[in-house]
XYZ file of C-alpha atoms in Angstrom:
603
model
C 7.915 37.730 20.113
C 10.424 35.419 21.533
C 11.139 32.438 23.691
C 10.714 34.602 27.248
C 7.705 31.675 28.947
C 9.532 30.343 32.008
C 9.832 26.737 32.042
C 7.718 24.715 33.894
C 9.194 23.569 37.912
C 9.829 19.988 37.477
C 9.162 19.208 33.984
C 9.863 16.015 32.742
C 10.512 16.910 29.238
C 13.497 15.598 28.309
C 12.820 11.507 26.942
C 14.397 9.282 29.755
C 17.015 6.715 28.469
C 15.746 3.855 27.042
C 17.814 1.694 29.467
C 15.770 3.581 31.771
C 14.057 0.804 34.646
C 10.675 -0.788 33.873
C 11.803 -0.969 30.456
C 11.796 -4.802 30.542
C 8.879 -6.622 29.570
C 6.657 -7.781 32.499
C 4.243 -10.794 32.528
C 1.045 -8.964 34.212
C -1.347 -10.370 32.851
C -2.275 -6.976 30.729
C -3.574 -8.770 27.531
C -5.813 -10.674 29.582
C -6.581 -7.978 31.809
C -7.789 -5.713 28.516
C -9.685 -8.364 26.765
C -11.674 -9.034 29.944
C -12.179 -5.091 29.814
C -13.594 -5.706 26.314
C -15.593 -8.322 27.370
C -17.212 -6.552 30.159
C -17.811 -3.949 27.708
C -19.728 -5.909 25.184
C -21.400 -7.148 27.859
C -22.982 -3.601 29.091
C -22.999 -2.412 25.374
C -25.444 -5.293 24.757
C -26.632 -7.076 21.536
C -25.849 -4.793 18.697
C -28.423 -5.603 16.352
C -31.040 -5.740 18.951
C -34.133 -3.220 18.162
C -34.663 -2.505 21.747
C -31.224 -2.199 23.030
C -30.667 1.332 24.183
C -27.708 1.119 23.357
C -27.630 -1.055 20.502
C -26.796 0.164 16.552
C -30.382 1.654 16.182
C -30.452 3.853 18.976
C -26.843 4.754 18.572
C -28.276 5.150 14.431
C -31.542 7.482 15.512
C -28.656 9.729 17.971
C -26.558 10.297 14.985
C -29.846 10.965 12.628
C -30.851 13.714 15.546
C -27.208 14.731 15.517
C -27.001 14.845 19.020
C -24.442 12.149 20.971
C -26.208 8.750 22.226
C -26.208 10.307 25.440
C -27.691 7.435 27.024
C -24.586 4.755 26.174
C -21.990 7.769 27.283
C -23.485 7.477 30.487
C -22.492 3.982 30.444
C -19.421 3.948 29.394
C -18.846 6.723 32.248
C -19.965 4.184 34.834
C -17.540 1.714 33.235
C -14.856 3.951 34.132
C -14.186 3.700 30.957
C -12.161 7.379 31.406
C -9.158 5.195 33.206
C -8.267 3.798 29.696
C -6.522 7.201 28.533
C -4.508 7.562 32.060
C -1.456 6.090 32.186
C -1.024 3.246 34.905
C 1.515 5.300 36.856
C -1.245 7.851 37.035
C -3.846 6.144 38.480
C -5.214 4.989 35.185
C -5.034 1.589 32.784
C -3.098 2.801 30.281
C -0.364 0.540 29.873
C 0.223 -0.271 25.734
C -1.209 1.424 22.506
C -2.088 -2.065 21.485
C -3.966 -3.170 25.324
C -6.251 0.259 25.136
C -7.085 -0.689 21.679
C -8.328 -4.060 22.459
C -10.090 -2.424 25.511
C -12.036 -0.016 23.308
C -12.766 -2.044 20.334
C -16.440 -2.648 21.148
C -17.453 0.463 20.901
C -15.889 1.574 17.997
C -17.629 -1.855 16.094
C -20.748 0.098 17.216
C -20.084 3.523 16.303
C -16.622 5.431 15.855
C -18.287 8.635 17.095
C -19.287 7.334 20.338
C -15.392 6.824 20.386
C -14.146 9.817 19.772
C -16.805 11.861 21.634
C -17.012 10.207 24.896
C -13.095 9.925 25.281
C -9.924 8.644 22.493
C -9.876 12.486 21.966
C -8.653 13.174 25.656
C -6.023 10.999 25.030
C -5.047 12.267 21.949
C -4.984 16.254 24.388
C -3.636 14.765 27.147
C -0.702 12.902 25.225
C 1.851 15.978 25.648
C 0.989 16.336 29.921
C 2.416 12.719 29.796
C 4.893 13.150 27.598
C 6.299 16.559 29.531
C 4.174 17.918 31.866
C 5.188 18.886 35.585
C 3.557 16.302 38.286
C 0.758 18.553 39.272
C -0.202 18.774 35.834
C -0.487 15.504 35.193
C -2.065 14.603 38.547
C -4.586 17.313 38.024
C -5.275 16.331 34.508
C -5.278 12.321 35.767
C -7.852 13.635 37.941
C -10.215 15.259 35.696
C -10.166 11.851 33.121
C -10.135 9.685 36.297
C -13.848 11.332 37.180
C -15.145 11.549 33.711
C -14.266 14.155 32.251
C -12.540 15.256 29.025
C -9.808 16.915 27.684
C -9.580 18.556 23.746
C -6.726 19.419 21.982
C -6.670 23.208 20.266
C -3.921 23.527 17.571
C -4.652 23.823 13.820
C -7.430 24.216 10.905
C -8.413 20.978 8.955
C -7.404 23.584 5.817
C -3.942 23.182 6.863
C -3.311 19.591 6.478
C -2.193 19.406 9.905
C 0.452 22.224 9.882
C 0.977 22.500 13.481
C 3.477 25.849 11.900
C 0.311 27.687 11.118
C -0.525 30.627 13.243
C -4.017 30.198 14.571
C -3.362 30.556 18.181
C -0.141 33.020 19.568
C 1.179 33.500 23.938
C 2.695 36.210 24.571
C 4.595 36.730 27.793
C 2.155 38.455 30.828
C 3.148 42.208 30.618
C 3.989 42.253 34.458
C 7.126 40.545 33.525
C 8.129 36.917 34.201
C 6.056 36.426 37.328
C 2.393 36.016 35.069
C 1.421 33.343 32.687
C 1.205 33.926 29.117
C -1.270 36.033 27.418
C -3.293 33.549 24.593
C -4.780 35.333 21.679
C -6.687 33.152 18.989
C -9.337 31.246 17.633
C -10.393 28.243 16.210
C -14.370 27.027 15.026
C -14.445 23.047 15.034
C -13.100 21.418 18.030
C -14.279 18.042 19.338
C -16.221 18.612 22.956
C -14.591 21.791 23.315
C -17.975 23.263 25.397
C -17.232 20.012 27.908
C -13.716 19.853 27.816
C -12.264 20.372 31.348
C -8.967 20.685 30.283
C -7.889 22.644 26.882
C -4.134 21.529 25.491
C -3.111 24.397 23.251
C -0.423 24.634 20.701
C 0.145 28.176 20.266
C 2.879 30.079 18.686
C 5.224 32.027 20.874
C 8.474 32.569 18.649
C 7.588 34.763 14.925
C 10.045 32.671 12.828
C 8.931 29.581 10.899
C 11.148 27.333 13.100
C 10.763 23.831 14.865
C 10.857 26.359 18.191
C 8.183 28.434 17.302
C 5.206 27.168 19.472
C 4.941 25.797 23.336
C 2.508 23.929 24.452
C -0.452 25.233 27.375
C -2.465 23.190 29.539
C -5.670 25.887 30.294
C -8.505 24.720 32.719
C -11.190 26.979 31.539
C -12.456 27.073 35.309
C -9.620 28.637 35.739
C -9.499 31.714 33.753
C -11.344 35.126 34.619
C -12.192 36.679 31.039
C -11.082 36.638 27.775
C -12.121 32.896 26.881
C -15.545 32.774 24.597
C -17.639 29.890 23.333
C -18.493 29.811 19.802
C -21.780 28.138 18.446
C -21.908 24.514 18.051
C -20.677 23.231 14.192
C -22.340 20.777 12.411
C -20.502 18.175 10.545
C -21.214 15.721 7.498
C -19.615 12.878 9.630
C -19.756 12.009 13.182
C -22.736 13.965 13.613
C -23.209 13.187 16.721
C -20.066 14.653 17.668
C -20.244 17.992 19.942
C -18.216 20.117 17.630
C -17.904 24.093 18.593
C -15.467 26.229 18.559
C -13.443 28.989 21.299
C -12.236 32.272 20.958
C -9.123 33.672 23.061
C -8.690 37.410 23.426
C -5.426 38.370 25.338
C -6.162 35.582 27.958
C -4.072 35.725 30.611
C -3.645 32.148 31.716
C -1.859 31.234 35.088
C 1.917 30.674 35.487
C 2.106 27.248 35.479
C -0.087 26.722 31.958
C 2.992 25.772 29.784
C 3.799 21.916 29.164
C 7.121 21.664 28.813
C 10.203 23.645 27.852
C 9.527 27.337 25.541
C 9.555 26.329 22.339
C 8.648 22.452 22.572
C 5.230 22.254 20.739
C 6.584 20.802 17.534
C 8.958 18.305 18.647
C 6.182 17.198 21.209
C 3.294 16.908 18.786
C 6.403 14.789 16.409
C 6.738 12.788 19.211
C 3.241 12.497 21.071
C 1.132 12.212 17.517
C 2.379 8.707 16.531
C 0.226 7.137 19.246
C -2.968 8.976 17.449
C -1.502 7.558 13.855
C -1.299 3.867 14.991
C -4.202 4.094 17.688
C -7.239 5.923 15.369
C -6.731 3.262 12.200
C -6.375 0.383 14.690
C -9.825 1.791 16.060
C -11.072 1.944 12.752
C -10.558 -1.358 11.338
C -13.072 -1.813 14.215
C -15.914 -0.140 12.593
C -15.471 -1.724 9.098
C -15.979 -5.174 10.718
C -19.094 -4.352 11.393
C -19.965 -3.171 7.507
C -18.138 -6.342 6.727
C -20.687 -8.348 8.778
C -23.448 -6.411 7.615
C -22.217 -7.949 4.043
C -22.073 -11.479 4.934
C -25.696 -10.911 6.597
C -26.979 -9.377 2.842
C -25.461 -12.436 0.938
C -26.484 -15.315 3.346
C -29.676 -14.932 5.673
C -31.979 -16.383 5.171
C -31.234 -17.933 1.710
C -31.118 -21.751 1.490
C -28.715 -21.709 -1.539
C -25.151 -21.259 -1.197
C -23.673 -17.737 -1.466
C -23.458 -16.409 -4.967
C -20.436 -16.640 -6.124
C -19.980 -12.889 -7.473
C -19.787 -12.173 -4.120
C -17.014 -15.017 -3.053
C -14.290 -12.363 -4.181
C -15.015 -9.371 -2.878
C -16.281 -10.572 0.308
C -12.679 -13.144 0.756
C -10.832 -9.916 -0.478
C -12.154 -7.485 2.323
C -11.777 -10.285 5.002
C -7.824 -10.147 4.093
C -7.327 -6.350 3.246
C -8.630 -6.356 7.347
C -6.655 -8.738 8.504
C -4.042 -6.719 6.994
C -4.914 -3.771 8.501
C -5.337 -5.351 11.411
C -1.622 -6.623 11.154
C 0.010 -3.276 9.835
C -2.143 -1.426 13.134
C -0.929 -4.263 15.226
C 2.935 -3.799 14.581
C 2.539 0.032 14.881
C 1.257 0.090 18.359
C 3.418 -2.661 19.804
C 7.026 -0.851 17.892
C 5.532 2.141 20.861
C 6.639 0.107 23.207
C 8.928 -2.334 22.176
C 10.888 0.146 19.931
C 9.594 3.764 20.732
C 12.991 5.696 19.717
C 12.135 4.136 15.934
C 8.830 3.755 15.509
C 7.979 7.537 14.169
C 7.945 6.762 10.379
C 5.934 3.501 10.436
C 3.618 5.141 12.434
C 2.798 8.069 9.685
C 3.044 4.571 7.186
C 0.169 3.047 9.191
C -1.658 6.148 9.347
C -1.752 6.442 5.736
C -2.110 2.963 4.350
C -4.979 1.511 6.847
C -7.457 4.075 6.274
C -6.997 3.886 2.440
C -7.576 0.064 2.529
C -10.260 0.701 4.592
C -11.919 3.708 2.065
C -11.260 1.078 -0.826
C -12.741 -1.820 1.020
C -16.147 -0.005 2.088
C -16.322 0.995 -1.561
C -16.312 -3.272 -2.878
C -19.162 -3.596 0.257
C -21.568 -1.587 -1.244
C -21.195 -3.276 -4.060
C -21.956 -6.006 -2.512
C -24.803 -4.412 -0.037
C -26.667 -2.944 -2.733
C -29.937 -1.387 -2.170
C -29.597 -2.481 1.548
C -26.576 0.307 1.317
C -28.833 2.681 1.574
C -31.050 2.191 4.160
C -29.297 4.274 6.279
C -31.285 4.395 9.620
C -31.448 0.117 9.441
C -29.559 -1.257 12.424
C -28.581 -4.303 10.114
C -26.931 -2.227 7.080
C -26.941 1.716 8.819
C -23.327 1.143 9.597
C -22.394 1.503 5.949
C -23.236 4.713 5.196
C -22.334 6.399 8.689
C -18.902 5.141 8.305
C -18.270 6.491 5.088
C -19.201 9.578 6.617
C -17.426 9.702 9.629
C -14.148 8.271 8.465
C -12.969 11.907 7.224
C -14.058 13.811 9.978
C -11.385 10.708 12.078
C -9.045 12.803 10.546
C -8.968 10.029 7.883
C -9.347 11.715 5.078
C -6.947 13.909 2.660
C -5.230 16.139 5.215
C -4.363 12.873 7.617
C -2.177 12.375 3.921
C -0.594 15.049 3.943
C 1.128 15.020 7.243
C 1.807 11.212 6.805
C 3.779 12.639 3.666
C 5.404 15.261 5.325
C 6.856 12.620 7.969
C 7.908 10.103 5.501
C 9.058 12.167 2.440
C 11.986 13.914 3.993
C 13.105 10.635 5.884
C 13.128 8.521 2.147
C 16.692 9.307 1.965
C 18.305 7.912 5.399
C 16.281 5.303 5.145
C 17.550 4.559 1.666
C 21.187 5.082 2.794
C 21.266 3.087 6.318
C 17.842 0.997 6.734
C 16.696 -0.449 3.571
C 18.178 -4.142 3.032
C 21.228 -2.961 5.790
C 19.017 -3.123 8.966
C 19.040 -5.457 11.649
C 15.142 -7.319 11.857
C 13.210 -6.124 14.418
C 12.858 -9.222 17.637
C 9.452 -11.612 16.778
C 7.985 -10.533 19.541
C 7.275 -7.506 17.770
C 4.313 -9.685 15.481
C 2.894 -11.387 18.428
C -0.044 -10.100 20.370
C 0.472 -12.982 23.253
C 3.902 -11.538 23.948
C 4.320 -9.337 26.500
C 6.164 -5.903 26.023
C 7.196 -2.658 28.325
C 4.742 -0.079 29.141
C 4.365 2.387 26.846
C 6.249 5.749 27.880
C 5.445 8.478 26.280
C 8.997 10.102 27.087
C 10.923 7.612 25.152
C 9.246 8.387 21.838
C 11.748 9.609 19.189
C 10.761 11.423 15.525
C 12.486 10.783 12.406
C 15.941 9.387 12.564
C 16.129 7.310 9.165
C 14.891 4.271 11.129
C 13.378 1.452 9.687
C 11.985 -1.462 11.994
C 10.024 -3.521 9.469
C 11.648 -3.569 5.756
C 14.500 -5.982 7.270
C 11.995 -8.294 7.902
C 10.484 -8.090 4.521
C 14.065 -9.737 3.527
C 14.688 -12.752 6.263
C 11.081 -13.914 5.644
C 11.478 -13.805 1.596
C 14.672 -15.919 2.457
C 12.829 -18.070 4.736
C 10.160 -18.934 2.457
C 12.684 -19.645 -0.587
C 12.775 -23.121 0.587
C 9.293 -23.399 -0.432
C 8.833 -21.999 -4.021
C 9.273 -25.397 -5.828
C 6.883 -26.961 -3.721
C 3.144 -25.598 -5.162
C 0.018 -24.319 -3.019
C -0.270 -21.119 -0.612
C 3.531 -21.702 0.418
C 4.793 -21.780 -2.970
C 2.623 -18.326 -3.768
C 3.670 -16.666 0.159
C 7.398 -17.610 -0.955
C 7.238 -15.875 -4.757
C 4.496 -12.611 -3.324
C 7.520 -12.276 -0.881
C 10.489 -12.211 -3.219
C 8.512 -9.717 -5.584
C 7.899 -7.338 -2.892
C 11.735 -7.560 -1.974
C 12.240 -6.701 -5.763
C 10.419 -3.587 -5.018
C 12.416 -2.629 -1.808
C 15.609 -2.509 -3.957
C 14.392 -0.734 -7.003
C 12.348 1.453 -4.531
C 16.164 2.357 -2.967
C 17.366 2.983 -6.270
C 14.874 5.045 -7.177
C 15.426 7.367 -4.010
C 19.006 6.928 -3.959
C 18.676 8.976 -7.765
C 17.540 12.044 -5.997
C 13.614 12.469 -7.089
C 11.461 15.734 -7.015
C 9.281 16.489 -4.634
C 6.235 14.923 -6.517
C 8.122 11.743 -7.558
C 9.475 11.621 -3.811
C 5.486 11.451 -2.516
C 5.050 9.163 -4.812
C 7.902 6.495 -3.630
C 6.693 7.099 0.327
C 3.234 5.988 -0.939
C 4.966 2.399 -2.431
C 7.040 2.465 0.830
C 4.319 2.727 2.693
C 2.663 -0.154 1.268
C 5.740 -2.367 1.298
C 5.416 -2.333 5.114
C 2.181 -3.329 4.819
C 3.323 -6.171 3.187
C 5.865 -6.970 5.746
C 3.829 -7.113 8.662
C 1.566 -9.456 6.900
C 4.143 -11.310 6.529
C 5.565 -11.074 10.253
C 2.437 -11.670 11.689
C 1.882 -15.155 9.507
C 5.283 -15.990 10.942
C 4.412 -15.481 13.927
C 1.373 -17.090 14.122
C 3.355 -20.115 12.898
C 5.743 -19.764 15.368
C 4.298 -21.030 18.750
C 1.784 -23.320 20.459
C -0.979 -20.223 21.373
C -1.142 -19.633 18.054
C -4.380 -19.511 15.653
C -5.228 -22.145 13.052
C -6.933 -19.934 10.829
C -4.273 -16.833 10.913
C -1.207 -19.948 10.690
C -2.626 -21.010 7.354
C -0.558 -19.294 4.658
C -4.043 -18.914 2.832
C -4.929 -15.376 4.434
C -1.489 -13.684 3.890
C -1.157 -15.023 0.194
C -4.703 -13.314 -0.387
C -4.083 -10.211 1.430
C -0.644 -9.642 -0.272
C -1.806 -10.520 -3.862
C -3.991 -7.462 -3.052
C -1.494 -5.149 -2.013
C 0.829 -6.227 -4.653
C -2.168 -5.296 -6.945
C -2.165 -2.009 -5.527
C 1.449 -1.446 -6.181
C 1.174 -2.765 -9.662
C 4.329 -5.562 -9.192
C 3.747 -9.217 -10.762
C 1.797 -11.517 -8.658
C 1.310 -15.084 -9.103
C -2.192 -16.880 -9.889
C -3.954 -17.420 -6.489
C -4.191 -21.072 -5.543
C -7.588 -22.603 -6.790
C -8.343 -23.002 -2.767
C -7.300 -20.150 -1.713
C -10.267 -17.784 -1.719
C -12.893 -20.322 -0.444
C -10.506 -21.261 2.651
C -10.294 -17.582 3.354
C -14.062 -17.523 3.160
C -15.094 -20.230 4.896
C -13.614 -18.930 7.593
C -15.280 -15.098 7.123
C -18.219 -17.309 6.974
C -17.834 -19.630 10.394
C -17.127 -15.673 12.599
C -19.996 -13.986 10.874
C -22.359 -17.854 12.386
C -20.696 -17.780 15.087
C -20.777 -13.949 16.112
C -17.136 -13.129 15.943
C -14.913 -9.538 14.846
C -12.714 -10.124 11.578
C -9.804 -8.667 13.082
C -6.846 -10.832 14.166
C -8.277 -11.450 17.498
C -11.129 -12.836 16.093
C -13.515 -12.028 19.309
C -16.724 -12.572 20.067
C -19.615 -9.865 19.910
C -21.589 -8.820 22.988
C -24.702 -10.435 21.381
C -27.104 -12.690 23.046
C -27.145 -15.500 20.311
C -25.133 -14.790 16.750
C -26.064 -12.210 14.750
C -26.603 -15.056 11.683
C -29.332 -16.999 14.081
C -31.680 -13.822 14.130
């Protein structure tokens, strides 16, 4: 089989220039506009912890326990409009930043990730490659569809795979009436996400035999729209996210219509490279959403209702979660601003992000059921449910071993360019890049690049260890930032040796892991800095207390030599866990306040 699909009239493939207009930042008000979106949202989602809340976490607890989606709240969130958020602005949609749709979207992944995935973040995750290259009718058409409700899924590959969008599941062959028809799809695949309400089907199927980066395209099939050969498999039930409308299709020698491709022939790869980094920043961001809520569940275990002070076995653990999501939160944040602000460079700490946040995350529900106990397992309670249907649903976010594997397979292969031309060579990246206040260009899904050897965050790892020298003689939280710093910049040069030396293949996966968390470590640090940096920003995040803790904890994890943590240090970062779980606020950077009549500790 070869590359004989026509291209698509007017496709906009091809990345525009990234001088290209609208490229400059512009003062719209979007922040403001998205966290009033939020708000709204909490609003209409209601008090979470509320027993008679329809949607509140009990009913959205007793949906997942029937395994069938909180129909109810969906409704909702249709009536929000809450569809617009995966349409770019230029289509008639409010999609302007990665970072914007995931402050819009973080109350209802605090309630329940599933409800996130199933009622829409999996359209955008379809729809990403119509943006990217689609012809204008395809992306009006598919504009239209989100625009009125409904959904898109994206067909391309078997969790068994690890993500190899190379394997074979799905293959187009040209229309045998010669270039006139639309390809011919042959294929199947069981467990796709709404796939039996999808309106709109984005395939990646193989049209080229060889193993090659050209060997698949890209189809955009309206199941409306085809006369035969399409079946619906049985619904799939899953551990996690059982809630989640998973089924599967079946394509035999469906002949599609003439304008189905996305695209140029042979594109699929180097769009799902380009178009999948948005998924890798947005679905952890999203995430670090839900485990606020387990971490609030915690604080609730440990401190209603008790007159005495909180035990002090649980000061640790409870300070040490707080900072490992703050962390998150910062490592997320960076990732889905570099879309915009640097989208020809942002490819590898995407995949970094991808595979670093949900591992703090795994490690971090792990220390709250320690801390939860018994009440860990009352998995129906709206108070401590969240716990257990997290843990479950995490993997099924694509989370879990296989999200790994492709993170490796982005990273591994780039360890050498980035060793030669990035590590302590590159330029650092502009501070507006750490700070959520500053405004940035829209994202464009055109300008994304893949791979390239770039680094936009290890160069900052370096000027802040040099700006924080001036503090190591001087004791407290500054004195530990400036030393945590300097050790992790120890491990950025032995970390280029080491690649520089040529490692296996197993070695190599290996370093990408330590890579991965020394940019962890440097947004933690950029963030501080920026925090630190201007009048808007917050007390709290400007105290070196938070970043000291969180990278003592990631050094831990890397196994470098970390300094003793100041004797305050854990009981400022707690107090402050403390005063958001009183006063009813998320333990993310933002730090914003629940849709709850009252706070959740006054109940």
């Amino acid at each position: 089989m070869t590359h004989s699909l026509a291209p698509a009239p007017g496709s906009a493939s091809a990345p525009a220039p990234a001088s290209a207009p609208g490229r400059a930042p512009r003062a719209d008000g979007g922040r403001q506009a998205a966290a009033a979106r939020a708000r709204r949202l909490e609003e209409l989602l209601g008090d979470p912890y509320d027993p008679a809340n329809p949607h509140g976490l009990a009913a959205l607890l007793d949906a997942d326990r029937r395994a069938e989606p909180p129909y109810a709240t969906e409704e909702l969130l249709d009536g929000a409009g809450v569809g617009a958020e995966f349409v770019p602005a230029e289509f008639g949609g409010r999609l302007t930043r990665a970072d914007l749709l995931v402050t819009a979207l973080r109350p209802v992944f605090r309630r329940d990730a599933a409800l996130g995935f199933g009622h829409g973040i999996t359209s955008l995750f379809a729809t990403a490659a119509v943006w990217a290259a689609g012809t204008a009718p395809q992306r009006a058409e598919t504009a239209a569809l989100l625009l009125g409700g409904g959904r898109a899924a994206i067909v391309h590959h078997e969790l068994a795979h690890a993500n190899g969008i190379l394997r074979d599941e799905f293959t187009a062959a040209p229309a045998p009436g010669g270039p006139g028809g639309g390809p011919v799809l042959s294929g199947r695949k069981d467990v796709i996400m709404n796939a039996a309400r999808a309106g709109a089907l984005v395939v990646y199927a193989r049209t080229s035999p060889g193993r090659t980066a050209r060997s698949h395209s890209v189809l955009l099939v309206r199941p409306d729209q085809v006369a035969s050969g399409l079946t619906h498999l049985p619904r799939v039930t899953t551990a996690g996210m059982r809630g989640g409308l998973f089924s599967g299709l079946r394509f035999d020698a469906c002949a599609l219509p003439a304008d189905a491709l996305v695209g140029r022939p042979g594109e699929g790869v180097a769009l799902a490279l380009r178009t999948f980094q948005v998924n890798r920043c947005v679905i952890p961001a999203l995430a670090v959403a839900a485990a606020d809520t387990v971490l609030h569940s915690a604080v609730h275990s440990v401190t209603a209702g008790r007159s005495r002070p909180m035990a002090r076995r649980w000061r640790t653990p409870l300070a040490g979660v707080f900072a490992d999501l703050l962390a998150a939160d910062a490592m997320s944040l960076v990732g889905l601003r570099a879309l915009s602000l640097l989208p020809e460079r942002a490819h590898v700490l995407a995949a970094a992000v991808k595979y670093v946040v949900p591992d703090l995350l795994r490690e971090d529900l792990e220390e709250l059921a320690s801390v939860l106990g018994a009440h860990g397992y009352e998995h129906g309670s709206a108070r401590y449910g969240s716990l257990d249907k997290l843990v479950r649903d995490l993997p099924v976010a694509g989370l879990g071993h296989a999200g790994n594997a492709a993170c490796h397979a982005v990273i591994v292969p780039q360890l050498p360019l980035l060793a030669e031309r990035s590590w302590l060579r590159a330029q650092e990246p502009p501070p507006t890049l750490f700070r959520p206040d500053a405004e940035l260009p829209e994202l464009d899904y055109r300008l994304l690049g893949a791979a390239g050897g770039h680094d936009v965050l290890s160069a900052t790892l370096v000027a802040a260890a040099g700006r924080l020298e001036v503090h190591r003689s001087a004791g407290g939280h500054l004195a530990a930032l400036a030393e945590l710093a300097e050790e992790f910049v120890g491990e950025l040069r032995a970390l280029r040796a080491h690649v520089l030396a040529g490692p296996d293949l197993p070695a190599a996966v290996v370093l990408s892991d330590r890579y991965a968390l020394l940019l962890a470590a440097a947004a933690v640090l950029g963030v501080w800095e920026g925090q630190c940096s201007g009048a808007a920003g917050d007390a709290f995040l400007a105290d070196p207390a938070w970043a000291v803790l969180a990278l003592t904890r990631l050094g831990g994890r890397l196994g470098i030599a970390v300094p003793e943590l100041p004797e305050d240090c854990v009981p400022r970062v707690l107090e402050e866990l403390v005063l958001r779980y009183r006063t009813g606020r998320s333990c993310d950077l933002a730090g914003t306040a629940y849709g709850a009549r009252g706070t959740e500790a006054g109940r």
